[in-house]
Coordinates of C-alpha atoms and ligand atoms in Angstrom, one line a residue:
Chain A
M1002 CA 22.3 -2.2 -16.9
S1003 CA 26.0 -1.3 -17.3
I1004 CA 27.8 0.8 -14.8
S1005 CA 27.4 4.4 -16.1
S1006 CA 30.6 6.3 -16.7
P1007 CA 31.2 9.5 -14.8
E1008 CA 30.4 11.7 -17.8
E1009 CA 27.0 10.1 -18.2
K1010 CA 26.3 11.1 -14.7
P1011 CA 26.4 14.8 -14.4
F1012 CA 24.1 14.9 -11.4
Q1013 CA 26.0 14.6 -8.1
K1014 CA 22.7 14.6 -6.3
V1015 CA 20.3 12.4 -8.1
M1016 CA 17.5 13.6 -5.9
K1017 CA 16.8 16.6 -3.7
V1018 CA 13.8 16.6 -1.3
E1019 CA 13.1 20.1 -0.1
G1020 CA 10.8 21.0 2.7
V1021 CA 8.2 18.3 2.0
S1022 CA 5.1 18.2 4.3
K1023 CA 2.1 15.9 4.2
A1024 CA -0.8 15.6 6.5
F1025 CA -3.6 13.0 6.6
G1026 CA -6.5 14.6 8.4
G1027 CA -5.1 15.5 11.7
I1028 CA -1.9 13.4 11.4
Q1029 CA 1.2 15.2 10.2
A1030 CA 2.9 12.3 8.4
L1031 CA 5.8 14.4 7.2
Q1032 CA 6.8 17.8 8.4
D1033 CA 9.3 20.0 6.5
V1034 CA 11.6 17.1 5.5
S1035 CA 14.6 17.9 3.4
F1036 CA 17.5 15.7 2.3
Q1037 CA 19.6 14.9 -0.7
I1038 CA 20.6 11.6 -2.3
E1039 CA 24.1 11.2 -3.7
A1040 CA 24.1 9.4 -7.1
G1041 CA 25.3 5.8 -6.8
H1042 CA 24.8 5.6 -3.0
I1043 CA 22.7 3.5 -0.8
H1044 CA 20.8 6.1 1.2
A1045 CA 18.8 4.6 4.1
V1046 CA 15.8 6.0 5.8
I1047 CA 15.1 4.7 9.3
G1048 CA 12.6 5.6 12.0
P1049 CA 10.1 4.0 14.3
N1050 CA 6.6 2.9 13.1
G1051 CA 4.6 5.7 11.7
A1052 CA 7.6 7.9 11.2
G1053 CA 6.5 8.7 7.7
K1054 CA 8.9 6.6 5.7
T1055 CA 6.4 5.0 3.4
T1056 CA 4.6 8.3 3.0
L1057 CA 7.9 9.8 1.8
F1058 CA 8.1 7.0 -0.8
N1059 CA 4.6 7.6 -1.9
I1060 CA 5.3 11.2 -2.4
I1061 CA 8.5 10.6 -4.4
M1062 CA 6.7 8.1 -6.6
G1063 CA 3.8 10.5 -7.3
A1064 CA 1.2 8.4 -5.5
Y1065 CA 0.5 11.4 -3.3
A1066 CA 1.1 15.0 -3.9
P1067 CA 2.9 16.8 -1.0
D1068 CA 1.0 19.6 0.8
S1069 CA 4.1 21.7 0.4
G1070 CA 7.7 21.3 -0.6
R1071 CA 9.5 20.1 -3.7
V1072 CA 10.9 16.8 -5.0
I1073 CA 13.7 17.4 -7.5
Y1074 CA 15.0 14.5 -9.6
K1075 CA 17.9 15.2 -11.9
E1076 CA 17.2 18.9 -11.7
K1077 CA 13.5 18.5 -12.6
E1078 CA 10.7 19.1 -10.2
I1079 CA 8.6 15.9 -10.1
Q1080 CA 6.2 16.4 -7.2
G1081 CA 2.6 15.9 -8.2
R1082 CA 3.4 14.2 -11.5
K1083 CA 1.7 10.9 -12.4
V1084 CA 3.3 7.7 -11.2
H1085 CA 3.8 6.3 -14.7
E1086 CA 5.6 9.5 -15.8
I1087 CA 7.9 9.2 -12.8
V1088 CA 8.6 5.5 -13.5
S1089 CA 9.6 6.3 -17.1
M1090 CA 11.9 9.0 -15.8
G1091 CA 13.8 6.3 -14.1
I1092 CA 12.5 5.8 -10.5
S1093 CA 11.0 2.5 -9.4
R1094 CA 9.9 1.0 -6.1
T1095 CA 9.0 -2.0 -4.1
F1096 CA 6.2 -2.2 -1.5
Q1097 CA 6.5 -2.8 2.3
N1098 CA 3.9 -5.6 2.0
V1099 CA 4.9 -7.5 -1.2
E1100 CA 2.6 -6.5 -4.0
L1101 CA 3.2 -8.9 -6.9
F1102 CA 0.7 -9.8 -9.6
G1103 CA -0.3 -13.1 -8.1
S1104 CA -1.9 -14.8 -11.1
L1105 CA 1.1 -13.9 -13.3
T1106 CA 4.2 -16.0 -13.5
A1107 CA 7.5 -14.7 -12.1
L1108 CA 8.7 -14.0 -15.6
E1109 CA 5.5 -12.2 -16.5
N1110 CA 5.8 -10.1 -13.4
V1111 CA 9.2 -8.9 -14.6
L1112 CA 7.9 -8.4 -18.1
V1113 CA 5.2 -6.1 -16.7
G1114 CA 8.0 -4.3 -15.0
R1115 CA 9.4 -3.5 -18.4
H1116 CA 6.2 -1.8 -19.4
V1117 CA 7.7 1.7 -19.7
R1118 CA 10.6 0.4 -21.7
T1119 CA 8.4 -1.2 -24.3
R1120 CA 5.8 0.4 -26.5
C1121 CA 3.5 -2.2 -28.1
G1122 CA -0.1 -0.8 -27.9
F1123 CA -3.5 -2.3 -28.7
L1124 CA -3.2 -2.0 -32.5
S1125 CA 0.3 -3.2 -32.8
A1126 CA -0.5 -6.1 -30.4
V1127 CA -3.2 -7.2 -32.9
A1128 CA -1.2 -6.5 -36.0
R1129 CA 1.9 -8.2 -34.6
W1130 CA 4.3 -6.2 -36.7
P1131 CA 7.8 -7.6 -36.9
W1132 CA 9.1 -5.0 -34.5
V1133 CA 6.5 -6.1 -31.9
K1134 CA 7.9 -9.7 -32.1
E1135 CA 11.4 -8.4 -31.7
E1136 CA 10.4 -6.1 -28.8
E1137 CA 8.8 -9.1 -27.1
K1138 CA 11.8 -11.3 -27.7
A1139 CA 14.2 -8.7 -26.4
A1140 CA 11.9 -8.0 -23.4
R1141 CA 11.9 -11.7 -22.5
E1142 CA 15.7 -12.0 -22.8
K1143 CA 16.1 -9.0 -20.5
A1144 CA 13.5 -10.3 -18.1
L1145 CA 15.3 -13.7 -17.9
E1146 CA 18.6 -11.9 -17.4
I1147 CA 17.1 -9.9 -14.5
L1148 CA 15.6 -13.0 -12.9
D1149 CA 19.0 -14.6 -13.1
F1150 CA 20.6 -11.5 -11.6
V1151 CA 18.4 -11.7 -8.5
G1152 CA 18.9 -15.5 -8.3
L1153 CA 15.5 -16.6 -9.5
K1154 CA 16.4 -18.0 -12.8
K1155 CA 14.7 -21.3 -12.3
T1156 CA 11.4 -19.9 -11.1
G1157 CA 10.3 -18.1 -14.2
H1158 CA 7.3 -20.2 -15.0
S1159 CA 5.8 -20.5 -11.5
R1160 CA 2.9 -18.3 -10.6
S1161 CA 4.3 -15.6 -8.2
V1162 CA 1.8 -16.4 -5.4
D1163 CA 3.2 -20.0 -5.4
L1164 CA 6.7 -18.8 -4.6
P1165 CA 8.1 -18.9 -1.0
F1166 CA 7.8 -15.5 0.6
G1167 CA 11.4 -14.7 0.5
W1168 CA 11.6 -15.3 -3.2
Q1169 CA 8.6 -13.0 -3.7
R1170 CA 10.6 -10.2 -2.1
F1171 CA 13.5 -10.8 -4.6
L1172 CA 11.0 -11.1 -7.4
E1173 CA 9.6 -7.7 -6.5
I1174 CA 13.1 -6.3 -6.7
A1175 CA 13.5 -7.9 -10.1
R1176 CA 10.3 -6.3 -11.3
A1177 CA 11.4 -2.9 -10.1
L1178 CA 14.8 -3.4 -11.9
A1179 CA 13.0 -4.2 -15.1
S1180 CA 12.2 -0.6 -15.8
E1181 CA 16.0 0.1 -15.7
P1182 CA 15.7 2.7 -12.9
Q1183 CA 18.4 5.1 -11.9
L1184 CA 16.9 5.4 -8.5
M1185 CA 15.2 2.5 -6.6
L1186 CA 13.0 2.9 -3.5
L1187 CA 13.0 -0.2 -1.5
D1188 CA 10.5 -0.3 1.4
E1189 CA 11.6 -2.8 4.1
P1190 CA 13.0 -5.4 1.6
A1191 CA 14.4 -7.5 4.5
S1192 CA 11.2 -7.8 6.5
G1193 CA 10.0 -11.4 6.6
L1194 CA 13.3 -12.8 5.4
N1195 CA 15.4 -15.3 7.3
A1196 CA 19.0 -14.7 8.2
V1197 CA 20.4 -16.4 5.0
E1198 CA 18.0 -14.5 2.8
T1199 CA 18.8 -11.2 4.5
Q1200 CA 22.5 -11.9 3.8
Q1201 CA 21.7 -12.6 0.1
L1202 CA 19.6 -9.4 0.0
G1203 CA 22.5 -7.4 1.3
E1204 CA 24.7 -8.8 -1.5
L1205 CA 22.1 -8.2 -4.1
L1206 CA 21.7 -4.5 -3.1
I1207 CA 25.5 -4.1 -3.3
H1208 CA 25.4 -5.6 -6.8
I1209 CA 22.6 -3.3 -7.8
K1210 CA 24.6 -0.3 -6.5
E1211 CA 27.6 -1.5 -8.5
R1212 CA 25.6 -1.3 -11.6
G1213 CA 25.2 2.4 -11.0
V1214 CA 21.7 2.4 -9.5
T1215 CA 21.1 4.6 -6.6
I1216 CA 19.0 3.1 -3.8
L1217 CA 16.8 4.7 -1.2
L1218 CA 16.3 2.1 1.4
V1219 CA 13.8 1.9 4.2
E1220 CA 14.8 -0.8 6.6
H1221 CA 14.2 -1.9 10.2
D1222 CA 17.1 -4.5 10.1
M1223 CA 19.8 -2.3 11.7
S1224 CA 22.8 -4.6 11.1
L1225 CA 21.9 -4.8 7.4
T1226 CA 21.3 -1.0 7.1
M1227 CA 24.5 -0.1 9.0
A1228 CA 26.5 -2.6 6.9
I1229 CA 25.5 -1.4 3.4
S1230 CA 24.4 2.2 3.6
N1231 CA 26.4 5.3 2.7
E1232 CA 24.1 7.7 4.5
I1233 CA 21.2 7.3 6.9
L1234 CA 18.3 9.7 7.4
V1235 CA 16.4 9.3 10.6
L1236 CA 12.8 10.3 10.7
H1237 CA 10.8 10.6 13.8
Q1238 CA 7.1 11.6 13.9
G1239 CA 7.3 13.0 10.4
R1240 CA 10.4 15.1 11.1
R1241 CA 14.0 14.8 10.2
L1242 CA 15.8 13.9 13.4
A1243 CA 19.3 13.3 12.1
E1244 CA 21.3 12.4 9.0
G1245 CA 24.8 11.1 8.6
S1246 CA 27.1 8.1 8.0
P1247 CA 26.2 4.8 9.8
R1248 CA 28.8 5.5 12.4
E1249 CA 27.5 9.0 13.1
I1250 CA 24.0 7.7 13.4
Q1251 CA 25.0 4.9 15.8
D1252 CA 26.8 7.4 18.0
N1253 CA 24.1 10.1 17.9
E1254 CA 22.5 10.6 21.3
T1255 CA 19.2 11.9 20.1
V1256 CA 18.8 9.0 17.7
I1257 CA 19.7 6.5 20.4
S1258 CA 17.1 7.9 22.8
A1259 CA 14.4 8.4 20.2
Y1260 CA 14.8 5.2 18.3
L1261 CA 17.6 2.8 18.7
G1262 CA 17.4 2.7 22.4
K1263 CA 13.8 1.5 22.3
V1264 CA 14.3 -1.3 19.9
Chain B
M253 CA -2.3 -23.1 -34.7
Y254 CA -4.0 -26.5 -35.0
K255 CA -6.7 -25.2 -32.6
R256 CA -7.6 -22.7 -35.2
L257 CA -7.8 -25.3 -38.0
V258 CA -10.0 -27.4 -35.9
F259 CA -12.2 -24.4 -35.2
I260 CA -12.5 -23.6 -38.9
A261 CA -13.2 -27.2 -39.7
V262 CA -16.0 -27.4 -37.0
I263 CA -17.6 -24.2 -38.4
V264 CA -17.5 -25.5 -42.0
L265 CA -18.8 -28.9 -41.0
T266 CA -21.6 -27.5 -38.9
G267 CA -22.6 -25.2 -41.8
Q268 CA -22.8 -28.2 -44.1
V269 CA -24.6 -30.6 -41.7
V270 CA -27.2 -28.4 -40.2
S271 CA -29.8 -27.4 -42.7
N272 CA -32.8 -26.6 -40.5
P273 CA -33.1 -22.8 -40.7
Y274 CA -34.2 -22.6 -37.1
D275 CA -31.1 -24.4 -35.9
L276 CA -28.9 -22.4 -38.1
Q277 CA -30.3 -19.2 -36.7
L278 CA -29.8 -20.4 -33.2
L279 CA -26.1 -21.2 -34.0
T280 CA -25.8 -17.8 -35.5
F281 CA -27.1 -16.2 -32.3
I282 CA -24.5 -18.2 -30.3
G283 CA -21.9 -16.5 -32.5
I284 CA -23.3 -13.1 -31.8
N285 CA -23.5 -13.7 -28.1
T286 CA -19.9 -15.0 -28.2
L287 CA -18.8 -11.6 -29.6
L288 CA -20.6 -9.9 -26.7
A289 CA -19.0 -12.2 -24.2
L290 CA -15.5 -11.9 -25.7
G291 CA -15.6 -8.1 -25.4
L292 CA -16.9 -8.1 -21.8
N293 CA -14.4 -10.9 -21.0
M294 CA -11.5 -8.5 -21.9
V295 CA -13.1 -5.8 -19.6
M296 CA -14.2 -8.0 -16.8
G297 CA -12.3 -11.2 -17.0
Y298 CA -8.9 -9.8 -17.9
A299 CA -8.9 -6.2 -16.7
G300 CA -11.1 -6.9 -13.7
Q301 CA -13.5 -4.0 -14.3
I302 CA -17.1 -4.9 -13.8
S303 CA -19.6 -3.6 -16.3
L304 CA -23.4 -4.2 -15.9
G305 CA -24.3 -2.1 -19.0
H306 CA -22.7 -4.0 -21.8
A307 CA -26.0 -4.5 -23.6
A308 CA -26.1 -0.8 -24.2
F309 CA -23.2 -1.0 -26.6
F310 CA -24.9 -3.9 -28.3
G311 CA -28.1 -1.8 -28.7
L312 CA -26.2 1.3 -29.8
G313 CA -24.6 -0.7 -32.5
A314 CA -27.9 -2.1 -33.7
Y315 CA -29.8 1.1 -33.5
T316 CA -27.1 3.3 -35.1
S317 CA -26.7 1.1 -38.1
S318 CA -30.4 0.6 -38.5
L319 CA -31.2 4.3 -38.4
L320 CA -28.5 5.1 -40.9
T321 CA -29.7 2.4 -43.3
I322 CA -33.4 3.0 -42.9
H323 CA -33.5 6.8 -42.7
L324 CA -30.5 7.8 -44.7
D325 CA -30.6 4.9 -47.1
W326 CA -26.9 4.1 -46.4
S327 CA -25.6 0.8 -47.4
P328 CA -25.0 -1.4 -44.3
W329 CA -21.4 -1.7 -45.3
L330 CA -21.0 2.1 -45.2
A331 CA -22.9 2.3 -42.0
L332 CA -20.6 -0.3 -40.3
P333 CA -17.5 1.8 -39.9
F334 CA -19.5 4.8 -38.9
T335 CA -21.4 2.7 -36.3
L336 CA -18.2 1.3 -34.8
V337 CA -16.5 4.7 -34.6
F338 CA -19.7 6.3 -33.1
V339 CA -20.1 3.6 -30.4
G340 CA -16.4 3.7 -29.8
I341 CA -16.7 7.4 -29.0
V342 CA -19.7 6.9 -26.8
A343 CA -17.8 4.2 -24.9
F344 CA -14.8 6.5 -24.6
L345 CA -16.9 9.4 -23.2
V346 CA -18.7 7.0 -20.8
A347 CA -15.5 5.4 -19.7
L348 CA -13.6 8.6 -18.8
P349 CA -15.6 9.5 -15.7
M350 CA -16.9 5.9 -15.0
L351 CA -13.6 4.1 -14.7
R352 CA -12.5 6.4 -11.9
L353 CA -14.9 4.3 -9.9
S354 CA -14.2 0.7 -8.8
G355 CA -16.0 -2.2 -7.3
Y356 CA -19.7 -1.7 -6.5
Y357 CA -19.6 1.9 -7.6
L358 CA -18.4 0.9 -11.0
G359 CA -21.1 -1.7 -11.1
M360 CA -23.8 0.9 -10.2
G361 CA -22.4 3.4 -12.7
T362 CA -22.4 1.0 -15.7
L363 CA -25.8 -0.3 -14.7
A364 CA -27.2 3.3 -14.7
F365 CA -25.6 3.9 -18.1
G366 CA -27.3 0.7 -19.5
M367 CA -30.6 1.9 -18.1
I368 CA -30.3 5.4 -19.6
V369 CA -29.5 4.0 -23.1
F370 CA -32.4 1.5 -22.8
F371 CA -34.8 4.3 -21.9
I372 CA -33.6 6.4 -24.8
F373 CA -34.4 3.5 -27.1
L374 CA -37.8 3.2 -25.4
Q375 CA -38.8 6.8 -25.1
W376 CA -37.3 8.7 -28.1
R377 CA -40.2 7.4 -30.2
S378 CA -39.8 9.7 -33.2
L379 CA -36.3 8.3 -33.8
T380 CA -36.3 4.8 -32.4
G381 CA -40.0 3.7 -32.8
G382 CA -40.3 3.3 -29.0
D383 CA -41.7 0.1 -27.7
S384 CA -42.4 -1.4 -31.2
G385 CA -38.9 -0.7 -32.4
L386 CA -37.6 -0.5 -35.9
I387 CA -38.7 -2.7 -38.8
G388 CA -37.5 -3.0 -42.4
I389 CA -33.8 -2.9 -41.6
P390 CA -32.1 -3.9 -44.9
P391 CA -30.2 -7.2 -44.8
L392 CA -26.6 -7.4 -45.5
T393 CA -25.8 -8.4 -49.1
L394 CA -22.7 -9.0 -51.0
G395 CA -23.3 -9.4 -54.8
P396 CA -25.8 -12.2 -55.1
I397 CA -25.4 -13.4 -51.5
S398 CA -27.9 -12.2 -48.9
F399 CA -26.9 -12.7 -45.3
E400 CA -30.5 -12.9 -44.1
F401 CA -31.5 -16.5 -44.1
G402 CA -29.8 -19.9 -44.1
A403 CA -26.1 -20.7 -44.0
A404 CA -24.8 -17.3 -45.3
P405 CA -25.3 -15.4 -42.0
F406 CA -24.0 -18.4 -40.1
Y407 CA -20.7 -18.3 -42.0
L408 CA -20.4 -14.6 -41.8
V409 CA -21.0 -14.4 -38.0
W410 CA -18.7 -17.3 -37.2
G411 CA -16.1 -16.0 -39.6
I412 CA -16.1 -12.8 -37.6
V413 CA -16.1 -14.7 -34.3
F414 CA -13.0 -16.5 -35.6
L415 CA -11.2 -13.3 -36.4
S416 CA -12.2 -11.8 -33.0
F417 CA -10.7 -14.8 -31.3
I418 CA -7.5 -14.2 -33.1
V419 CA -7.6 -10.5 -32.1
C420 CA -8.3 -11.3 -28.5
E421 CA -5.7 -14.0 -28.3
R422 CA -3.1 -11.7 -29.7
L423 CA -4.1 -8.9 -27.3
I424 CA -3.9 -11.3 -24.3
D425 CA -0.6 -12.6 -25.4
S426 CA 1.1 -9.2 -25.5
R427 CA 2.4 -6.3 -23.5
I428 CA -1.2 -5.0 -23.3
G429 CA -2.6 -8.4 -22.2
R430 CA -0.1 -8.6 -19.4
A431 CA -0.9 -5.1 -18.3
L432 CA -4.6 -5.9 -18.3
R433 CA -4.0 -8.9 -16.1
S434 CA -1.7 -7.0 -13.8
L435 CA -4.5 -4.4 -13.4
H436 CA -6.8 -7.2 -12.3
D437 CA -4.3 -8.4 -9.7
S438 CA -3.2 -5.1 -8.2
E439 CA -4.1 -1.7 -9.5
R440 CA -1.6 -0.1 -7.1
A441 CA 1.3 -2.2 -8.3
S442 CA 0.3 -1.8 -11.9
A443 CA 0.6 2.0 -11.5
A444 CA 3.8 1.6 -9.6
V445 CA 5.5 -0.3 -12.5
G446 CA 4.5 2.6 -14.8
I447 CA 1.2 1.5 -16.4
N448 CA -1.1 4.4 -17.1
T449 CA -4.0 2.5 -15.5
S450 CA -6.8 5.0 -16.2
R451 CA -5.8 5.1 -19.9
L452 CA -5.6 1.3 -20.1
K453 CA -9.0 0.9 -18.5
V454 CA -10.6 3.3 -21.0
Q455 CA -9.0 1.6 -23.9
V456 CA -10.2 -1.9 -23.0
F457 CA -13.7 -0.5 -22.3
V458 CA -13.8 1.0 -25.7
F459 CA -12.5 -2.2 -27.2
G460 CA -15.3 -4.2 -25.5
G461 CA -17.9 -1.6 -26.6
V462 CA -16.8 -1.7 -30.2
L463 CA -17.0 -5.5 -30.3
A464 CA -20.5 -5.3 -28.8
A465 CA -21.4 -2.7 -31.5
L466 CA -20.2 -5.1 -34.2
A467 CA -22.5 -7.8 -32.7
G468 CA -25.4 -5.3 -32.7
F469 CA -24.8 -4.4 -36.3
L470 CA -24.8 -8.1 -37.3
Y471 CA -27.9 -8.8 -35.2
A472 CA -29.9 -5.9 -36.6
H473 CA -29.2 -6.6 -40.3
M474 CA -29.8 -10.3 -39.8
V475 CA -33.1 -10.2 -37.9
T476 CA -34.1 -7.0 -39.8
F477 CA -36.2 -6.0 -36.8
I478 CA -35.1 -4.6 -33.4
S479 CA -36.8 -3.4 -30.3
P480 CA -35.5 -2.1 -26.9
Q481 CA -36.2 -5.3 -25.0
T482 CA -33.3 -7.1 -26.7
F483 CA -30.9 -4.6 -25.1
D484 CA -32.3 -4.3 -21.6
F485 CA -30.8 -4.9 -18.2
L486 CA -31.6 -8.6 -18.4
M487 CA -29.3 -8.8 -21.5
S488 CA -26.5 -7.1 -19.6
V489 CA -26.9 -9.6 -16.8
K490 CA -26.9 -12.4 -19.4
I491 CA -23.6 -11.3 -20.9
V492 CA -22.1 -11.0 -17.4
T493 CA -23.3 -14.6 -16.7
M494 CA -21.7 -15.8 -20.0
V495 CA -18.4 -14.4 -18.9
V496 CA -18.6 -15.7 -15.4
I497 CA -19.5 -19.2 -16.6
G498 CA -16.7 -19.0 -19.1
G499 CA -14.3 -17.6 -16.5
M500 CA -10.9 -16.4 -17.2
A501 CA -9.8 -19.8 -18.6
S502 CA -9.5 -18.5 -22.2
V503 CA -11.4 -16.9 -25.0
W504 CA -12.9 -20.4 -25.4
G505 CA -14.7 -19.9 -22.1
S506 CA -16.6 -17.0 -23.6
L507 CA -17.8 -19.3 -26.4
F508 CA -18.9 -21.9 -23.9
G509 CA -20.7 -19.4 -21.8
A510 CA -22.4 -17.9 -24.8
A511 CA -23.5 -21.2 -26.1
L512 CA -24.9 -22.3 -22.8
L513 CA -26.9 -19.2 -22.2
T514 CA -28.2 -19.1 -25.8
L515 CA -29.3 -22.8 -25.6
L516 CA -30.7 -23.0 -22.1
P517 CA -33.8 -20.9 -22.7
E518 CA -34.5 -23.0 -25.8
W519 CA -34.2 -26.3 -24.0
L520 CA -36.1 -25.2 -20.9
H521 CA -39.3 -23.5 -21.8
V522 CA -40.2 -22.8 -18.2
F523 CA -37.1 -20.7 -18.2
A524 CA -38.7 -17.6 -19.7
E525 CA -40.6 -16.6 -16.6
Y526 CA -37.8 -17.1 -14.2
E527 CA -34.9 -16.1 -16.5
M528 CA -33.7 -13.3 -14.2
I529 CA -33.9 -15.5 -11.1
I530 CA -32.0 -18.3 -12.8
Y531 CA -29.2 -16.1 -14.0
G532 CA -28.9 -14.7 -10.5
L533 CA -28.7 -18.1 -9.1
I534 CA -26.1 -19.3 -11.6
L535 CA -24.0 -16.2 -10.8
V536 CA -24.2 -16.6 -7.1
V537 CA -23.5 -20.4 -7.2
I538 CA -20.5 -20.0 -9.5
M539 CA -19.1 -17.0 -7.6
I540 CA -19.2 -19.0 -4.3
F541 CA -18.2 -22.5 -5.5
L542 CA -16.1 -21.8 -8.6
P543 CA -14.9 -18.3 -8.4
Q544 CA -12.6 -18.9 -11.4
G545 CA -15.6 -19.6 -13.6
L546 CA -17.3 -22.8 -14.6
T547 CA -14.8 -23.7 -17.3
R548 CA -11.7 -23.1 -15.2
G549 CA -13.4 -24.6 -12.2
L550 CA -14.2 -27.8 -14.0
L551 CA -10.7 -28.0 -15.4
D552 CA -9.3 -27.5 -11.8
I553 CA -11.5 -30.2 -10.4
Y554 CA -10.4 -32.5 -13.3
E555 CA -6.7 -31.8 -12.6
H556 CA -7.2 -32.2 -8.9
F557 CA -8.6 -35.7 -9.4
K558 CA -6.0 -36.5 -11.9
S559 CA -3.1 -35.5 -9.7
R560 CA -4.8 -37.2 -6.7
R561 CA -4.9 -40.4 -8.6
K562 CA -1.2 -40.1 -9.3
T563 CA -0.2 -39.3 -5.7
L564 CA -2.5 -41.8 -4.1
P565 CA -0.1 -44.8 -4.2
K566 CA 2.6 -42.7 -2.6
S567 CA 0.4 -41.6 0.3
H568 CA -0.4 -45.2 1.0
E569 CA 3.3 -46.0 1.4
G570 CA 3.7 -43.1 3.8
Ligands
LIG2556 N1 -3.3 7.0 3.2 C1 -3.2 7.4 4.5 N2 -4.3 7.9 5.1 C2 -4.3 8.3 6.4 N3 -3.2 8.2 7.2 C3 -2.1 7.7 6.6 C4 -2.0 7.3 5.3 N4 -0.8 6.9 5.0 C5 -0.1 7.0 6.1 N5 -0.8 7.5 7.1 C6 -0.4 7.9 8.5 O1 0.8 8.6 8.4 C7 1.7 8.2 9.4 C8 3.0 7.8 8.7 O2 2.8 6.5 8.1 P1 3.8 5.8 7.2 O3 3.2 4.6 6.6 O4 4.5 6.7 6.3 O5 4.9 5.3 8.3 P2 6.1 4.4 8.2 O6 7.3 5.2 8.7 O7 6.2 3.8 6.9 O8 5.8 3.3 9.3 P3 6.1 1.7 9.3 O9 7.5 1.5 9.8 O10 5.0 1.2 10.2 O11 5.9 1.2 7.9 C9 1.0 7.2 10.2 O12 0.5 7.8 11.4 C10 0.0 6.6 9.3 O13 -1.1 6.2 10.1
LIG2557 MG1 6.1 2.0 6.1

């Protein structure tokens, strides 16, 4: 997870979302949404409940196919592809309601996160070739390093359900980092965290960004979002309401009346 | 490692000490049932995919090899790889549409598959001998050794159980095993970390099916006579009960569950008439009171008491 040099990063825009729409029955969850994510930035998506933020994540990850529109990641169209293909292309996510593997230890959760970067299958698992042992050893070292990076070094052997809620949020980020993503989608990572933890989260996200990972961040905590984001996209009832720097968004009349004013 | 040595020692000792052919056969059946439970444990216990038709693969293994050896005069050793590949393909074809289902629907689907296979055994008389089954299945032989009676089949089956234990343990303790367990915990999150969940489910289903086919092969050539009843719905329920009793504790749970369900009917002769009811009761009681399985449940209770004894003096001070 070294910081990639400029020549390794030919894509100014790591992702372009173009005219994406998605309806569930009668509900138009997303309506003709377009925006672009600058490589290496923290790009926030805000909006009131039901604005379509999580739906946007599900479409980018391939969990849903959009009704229309395109999702372009590093110049390739990815809408409608399988989730596991998209993960191996370098996108990963966390969930709004933490979804860890409860019966697995913290370390094992991160190891599962490395699934797409390892390749041992049924036969090689049984045969235990020397390369399998090496792969396993390397995966463990990497997983420990990632746990350390998010500040959970000592919890490796606890079952993830036994961890305090705040730590579970950090563990889910660790798991998402394990696939060595270039783009991470974080769905309300601060929700349920106390003030100290939210502060730590902000620092962690900055560190992740410094390692060259682009972050698409859905967050309701405005002071955090304003403090760390490069751009902010505002969704409202499935539509793009505004987009700009934190300052521009804070001063935007439509946004204030539609969203910030109410909160 | 020392667990394995103990295991081998127990097998060898048992083979030496037990001489009664009836007891030896019973022990051999425990081994065969352990193979069935081990396979289903990977599917159900680890990957969390319910299957109520596991006996079908057991039966397909037994019938395929029997037919090849009786009608085509193949040597059982030649029939073995063919049988495993054939049942593996059947399991693959069944799994493809079936594992799109989940929960009750998967239960119903696999149950229906088990029924269909059972009725094929029963109704395709020209091939399977219908109700009366197949007789004259050649026993396994290796040079002068025949694996029909006595200690030879016992050692063969338990040797294979031993190898299957190693295979399962290695699978569980690997990238694949972690992926299976993650699937059990959250399919959505498994997909989100990049696991091809449908492929993994199909793979583990085929693995369980092939292991059951191996058990069927051993059973057919040891008993030299098979009939559909051995592979009916009751047998599928029995295998599920073995896994539930064993729980997800470890592969050892499967052995414990298999032993218990092989021996119970022997000990309690009243059992026969109420077999189905009793398995149903066992399942319900364990699911309600010890959802982690009997083995894990007993271990938990033990640990609970142990830790309580430790903390007791403290709580008196407080
Ligand atoms: N799978 C689904 N089936 C039906 N409706 C859905 C589904 N997913 C989302 N919706 C609907 O789409 C709309 C957008 O939901 P979404 O979860 O994307 O909002 P959100 O911006 O993430 O809201 P929140 O801040 O509450 O998380 C809502 O009206 C929601 O009820
Ligand atoms: Mg949401």
